[in-house]
Short mmCIF file of C-alpha atoms in Angstrom, two decimals:
data_model
loop_
_atom_site.label_atom_id
_atom_site.label_comp_id
_atom_site.label_asym_id
_atom_site.label_seq_id
_atom_site.Cartn_x
_atom_site.Cartn_y
_atom_site.Cartn_z
CA MET A 82 14.04 -50.86 53.20
CA ALA A 83 13.82 -50.67 49.42
CA ASN A 84 10.67 -52.82 49.46
CA VAL A 85 8.98 -50.76 52.18
CA ARG A 86 9.21 -47.45 50.31
CA PRO A 87 7.13 -48.54 47.25
CA ALA A 88 4.49 -50.01 49.54
CA MET A 89 4.24 -46.75 51.46
CA LEU A 90 4.01 -44.75 48.26
CA LEU A 91 1.25 -47.04 46.99
CA ALA A 92 -0.67 -46.66 50.25
CA ILE A 93 -0.32 -42.87 50.14
CA ALA A 94 -1.52 -42.80 46.54
CA THR A 95 -4.50 -44.97 47.44
CA ILE A 96 -5.45 -42.70 50.33
CA ALA A 97 -5.00 -39.58 48.22
CA SER A 98 -7.27 -40.92 45.50
CA ALA A 99 -9.98 -42.18 47.88
CA ALA A 100 -13.44 -40.82 47.05
CA LYS A 101 -15.28 -38.35 49.24
CA LEU A 102 -19.05 -37.96 49.54
CA ILE A 103 -20.71 -34.90 51.08
CA VAL A 104 -24.44 -35.11 51.79
CA SER A 105 -26.14 -31.78 52.45
CA ILE A 106 -29.65 -31.07 53.75
CA PRO A 107 -30.83 -27.78 52.19
CA PRO A 108 -33.86 -25.79 53.37
CA SER A 109 -37.12 -27.05 51.89
CA GLN A 110 -40.84 -26.55 52.24
CA LEU A 111 -41.07 -29.42 54.71
CA LEU A 112 -37.93 -28.47 56.63
CA GLU A 113 -37.37 -24.73 56.43
CA ASN A 114 -34.48 -24.68 58.89
CA PRO A 115 -32.22 -27.78 58.80
CA ASN A 116 -30.51 -26.58 61.98
CA GLU A 117 -33.62 -27.71 63.86
CA LEU A 118 -32.66 -31.36 63.31
CA PRO A 119 -31.65 -33.06 66.57
CA ALA A 120 -28.06 -34.05 67.24
CA SER A 121 -29.01 -37.73 67.00
CA THR A 122 -29.50 -37.39 63.23
CA HIS A 123 -26.88 -39.43 61.38
CA ALA A 124 -26.20 -41.06 58.02
CA VAL A 125 -25.10 -44.62 57.27
CA LEU A 126 -23.29 -45.77 54.14
CA LEU A 127 -23.61 -49.54 53.94
CA GLY A 128 -21.44 -51.42 51.45
CA PRO A 129 -20.43 -55.06 50.94
CA PRO A 130 -20.28 -57.33 54.00
CA GLY A 131 -17.99 -55.81 56.60
CA ILE A 132 -17.94 -52.29 55.10
CA ARG A 133 -19.95 -49.62 56.91
CA TYR A 134 -19.48 -45.88 57.30
CA ASP A 135 -21.29 -43.73 59.87
CA ALA A 136 -21.32 -39.94 59.74
CA PRO A 137 -22.87 -37.61 62.34
CA LEU A 138 -24.70 -34.42 61.48
CA ARG A 139 -22.35 -31.44 61.31
CA ARG A 140 -23.13 -27.83 62.17
CA ASP A 141 -23.50 -26.90 58.51
CA SER A 142 -26.21 -29.61 58.09
CA THR A 143 -23.94 -31.97 56.15
CA PHE A 144 -22.65 -35.53 56.41
CA VAL A 145 -19.10 -36.24 55.21
CA PHE A 146 -17.84 -39.67 54.12
CA SER A 147 -14.12 -39.76 53.33
CA HIS A 148 -11.77 -42.41 51.94
CA LEU A 149 -14.42 -44.49 50.23
CA SER A 150 -13.19 -47.63 48.51
CA ASP A 151 -14.53 -48.94 45.21
CA ALA A 152 -17.91 -50.51 45.91
CA SER A 153 -21.65 -50.02 45.67
CA TYR A 154 -23.27 -48.52 48.78
CA LEU A 155 -26.69 -47.91 50.26
CA LEU A 156 -27.02 -44.45 51.82
CA THR A 157 -29.68 -43.98 54.50
CA LEU A 158 -30.34 -40.90 56.63
CA HIS A 159 -31.82 -41.50 60.07
CA SER A 160 -33.74 -38.73 61.79
CA ARG A 161 -36.15 -38.57 64.68
CA ASP A 162 -38.63 -36.26 62.96
CA PHE A 163 -38.33 -36.87 59.19
CA PHE A 164 -38.14 -39.63 56.60
CA PHE A 165 -35.38 -39.37 53.99
CA PRO A 166 -35.28 -41.35 50.72
CA PRO A 167 -32.59 -44.06 50.44
CA LEU A 168 -29.87 -43.58 47.82
CA ARG A 169 -27.52 -45.83 45.92
CA VAL A 170 -23.90 -44.64 45.75
CA ASP A 171 -21.42 -46.26 43.35
CA VAL A 172 -17.67 -45.69 43.61
CA THR A 173 -15.63 -47.03 40.68
CA ALA A 174 -11.98 -46.67 39.72
CA ASN A 175 -10.91 -44.63 36.69
CA PRO A 176 -7.35 -45.78 35.84
CA GLU A 177 -7.03 -43.49 32.83
CA GLU A 178 -7.36 -40.33 34.93
CA ASN A 179 -5.97 -41.88 38.12
CA ALA A 180 -9.20 -40.97 39.92
CA GLN A 181 -12.42 -42.45 41.21
CA ASN A 182 -15.85 -41.88 39.74
CA ILE A 183 -18.63 -41.46 42.27
CA SER A 184 -22.33 -41.28 41.40
CA ALA A 185 -25.61 -41.37 43.34
CA TRP A 186 -29.16 -42.40 42.40
CA GLN A 187 -32.40 -42.84 44.20
CA THR A 188 -33.20 -46.45 45.06
CA PHE A 189 -36.34 -48.20 46.23
CA ARG A 190 -36.66 -50.70 49.05
CA GLY A 191 -38.04 -54.07 48.03
CA ASN A 192 -36.89 -53.65 44.40
CA GLU A 193 -33.92 -55.06 42.54
CA TRP A 194 -30.61 -53.33 43.17
CA SER A 195 -30.29 -52.57 39.46
CA ASN A 196 -33.54 -50.56 39.53
CA LYS A 197 -32.27 -46.97 39.70
CA GLY A 198 -34.35 -43.85 40.12
CA GLN A 199 -33.55 -40.17 39.84
CA SER A 200 -29.87 -39.28 39.51
CA PHE A 201 -28.45 -37.09 42.29
CA GLY A 202 -25.19 -36.29 40.52
CA GLU A 203 -21.81 -37.61 39.41
CA GLY A 204 -18.27 -36.54 40.18
CA LYS A 205 -14.60 -37.45 40.28
CA ASP A 206 -13.01 -38.13 43.64
CA GLU A 207 -15.61 -35.92 45.34
CA LEU A 208 -19.37 -35.56 45.06
CA ARG A 209 -21.72 -33.22 46.88
CA ILE A 210 -25.45 -33.99 46.81
CA ASP A 211 -28.55 -32.42 48.35
CA VAL A 212 -31.09 -34.68 50.06
CA ARG A 213 -34.45 -33.33 51.18
CA PRO A 214 -36.85 -35.04 53.59
CA GLY A 215 -39.75 -36.91 52.04
CA ALA A 216 -42.25 -36.81 54.91
CA ARG A 217 -42.59 -35.91 58.56
CA LYS A 218 -42.90 -38.61 61.20
CA ASP A 219 -46.15 -38.48 63.18
CA PHE A 220 -46.10 -40.51 66.37
CA TYR A 221 -49.46 -39.31 67.71
CA GLN A 222 -52.83 -39.28 66.02
CA GLN A 223 -54.65 -36.00 66.35
CA ARG A 224 -58.06 -36.21 67.93
CA GLY A 225 -60.79 -35.22 65.53
CA GLY A 226 -63.15 -32.38 66.43
CA PHE A 227 -66.92 -32.46 66.62
CA ASN A 228 -68.51 -33.08 63.22
CA LEU A 229 -72.20 -32.19 63.09
CA LEU A 230 -72.76 -33.91 59.75
CA GLY A 231 -71.12 -37.11 60.95
CA PHE A 232 -73.20 -36.94 64.14
CA LEU A 233 -76.44 -36.70 62.14
CA LYS A 234 -75.39 -39.63 59.94
CA SER A 235 -75.36 -41.96 62.94
CA PRO A 236 -78.01 -44.72 62.60
CA MET A 237 -79.24 -44.17 66.16
CA ILE A 238 -79.71 -40.44 65.55
CA LEU A 239 -81.53 -41.12 62.27
CA MET A 240 -83.92 -43.54 64.01
CA ALA A 241 -84.57 -41.02 66.78
CA LEU A 242 -85.26 -38.24 64.28
CA PHE A 243 -87.63 -40.48 62.32
CA SER A 244 -89.52 -41.35 65.52
CA VAL A 245 -89.83 -37.67 66.45
CA VAL A 246 -91.14 -36.83 62.97
CA MET A 247 -93.70 -39.64 63.15
CA ILE A 248 -94.88 -38.64 66.65
CA PHE A 249 -95.29 -34.93 65.96
CA GLY A 250 -95.84 -34.93 62.22
CA LEU A 251 -98.37 -37.75 61.79
CA PRO A 252 -101.16 -36.11 63.87
CA TYR A 253 -100.66 -32.88 61.93
CA LEU A 254 -100.98 -34.78 58.66
CA MET A 255 -104.10 -36.55 59.91
CA ASP A 256 -105.76 -33.23 60.79
CA ASN A 257 -105.04 -31.80 57.34
CA MET A 258 -106.18 -34.88 55.43
CA ASP A 259 -109.29 -34.95 53.29
CA PRO A 260 -112.28 -36.37 55.25
CA GLU A 261 -112.76 -39.20 52.76
CA ALA A 262 -109.07 -40.09 52.82
CA LYS A 263 -109.08 -39.88 56.61
CA ALA A 264 -112.07 -42.22 56.86
CA GLU A 265 -110.45 -44.64 54.44
CA PHE A 266 -107.22 -44.57 56.45
CA GLU A 267 -109.09 -45.29 59.70
CA GLU A 268 -110.95 -48.16 58.03
CA MET A 269 -107.70 -49.65 56.81
CA SER A 270 -106.21 -49.26 60.29
CA LYS A 271 -109.10 -51.20 61.81
CA LYS A 272 -108.64 -54.02 59.31
CA SER A 273 -104.91 -54.15 59.89
CA PRO A 274 -103.78 -57.28 61.80
CA LEU A 275 -101.59 -55.08 63.98
CA MET A 276 -104.14 -52.37 64.82
CA GLY A 277 -107.48 -54.21 64.87
CA SER A 278 -109.33 -55.36 67.99
CA SER A 279 -108.04 -58.89 67.48
CA GLY A 280 -104.62 -57.82 66.28
CA ALA A 281 -101.30 -58.59 67.82
CA ALA A 282 -101.05 -55.13 69.39
CA SER A 283 -104.40 -55.52 71.17
CA GLN A 284 -103.55 -59.01 72.34
CA MET A 285 -100.25 -57.84 73.75
CA GLN A 286 -101.97 -54.91 75.47
CA ASN A 287 -104.61 -57.17 77.09
CA PHE A 288 -102.15 -59.90 78.00
CA ASP A 289 -102.28 -60.81 81.70
CA LEU A 290 -98.69 -61.54 82.64
CA ALA A 291 -99.44 -62.20 86.33
CA GLY A 292 -102.18 -64.65 85.44
CA PHE A 293 -99.94 -66.38 82.92
CA LEU A 294 -97.22 -66.82 85.54
CA ALA A 295 -99.80 -68.08 88.07
CA GLY A 296 -101.08 -70.66 85.62
CA ARG A 297 -104.41 -69.01 84.94
CA SER A 298 -105.84 -68.65 81.47
CA ASN A 299 -108.00 -65.90 79.99
CA ALA A 300 -110.28 -68.45 78.36
CA PRO A 301 -113.62 -68.94 80.18
CA ALA A 302 -113.68 -71.98 82.42
CA GLU A 303 -115.77 -74.85 81.12
CA GLN A 304 -118.85 -75.73 83.19
CA PRO A 305 -118.83 -79.35 84.38
CA ALA A 306 -121.50 -81.49 82.74
CA PRO A 307 -124.30 -82.71 85.07
CA ALA A 308 -123.80 -86.27 86.16
CA ALA A 309 -126.36 -88.74 84.82
CA SER A 310 -128.39 -90.42 87.57
CA GLY A 311 -128.47 -94.14 87.05
CA GLY A 312 -130.56 -95.00 90.17
CA LYS A 313 -134.34 -95.52 90.32
CA LYS A 314 -136.61 -92.99 91.86
CA ARG A 315 -138.42 -94.09 94.95
#
C-alpha cells in the first residue's frame, strides 16, 4: 500500500502538468463567419509512431487538445471547404518550473522538419493559437463566358475575314487604281503562271474529269500514216 500511494501521486502530478493546446479559427477576409464550417471539420495532432490526437470542431470554433505528452507534433486542420496551413507543435518539459513549454510554428510539406516558419506563439502548460484558412477549395471549374476578342483571334475567323476583305475590297481597289498601274497589274496577271491562259488555274478549269476517267485524252488524235503500196500497177 505504501508503494501504491507514491505511484498514484506521480500519475496525478503528470496529468496535472500535461500541456493543453487550443486552436481557434477567428473571422478573416476569406472566412468571415467561422460558424459556417461544417461539422465534419476536425483537427489532427500527429506525434511519434503510435501517438495521435483527434479533436472535433466545437461550437466556439475551436479545437482542444488536452494532456499532451512531451513530443514534437504535426498539426493539420481538415475542412471540406478550406485549406489550412500545417503547423509544428513542440511540447518540452521544464523541470525548473515544474511545467511544460509548448510552442507552435508554421511548417512546410516536403521540407526538412527543422525548417520552421512563422511562430504562432509560446506558452507554459497551455497555448492558444489562431489559425486562418489559406485558400478556398474549388471542386468545379466555372464555365467562361463569351469573349469577343478571343473569338476574333481564332485562326479560322481570321482566314474568313481576310477572304471577305479580298473579295469585297480588291475590286474597289482596282476601280480606284491609276490607269497605268491598273494596266501594269493586268499585264503581270496575264504573265503569272497561275493566272495566264496556260497556267495551272486555267488547266484545272479546262480539265475533263469524265474523259480522264474514261481513258480519253485532250491531245488531238494522231492520223495514221498512209500505207506504202509495194505492188506493181497493172
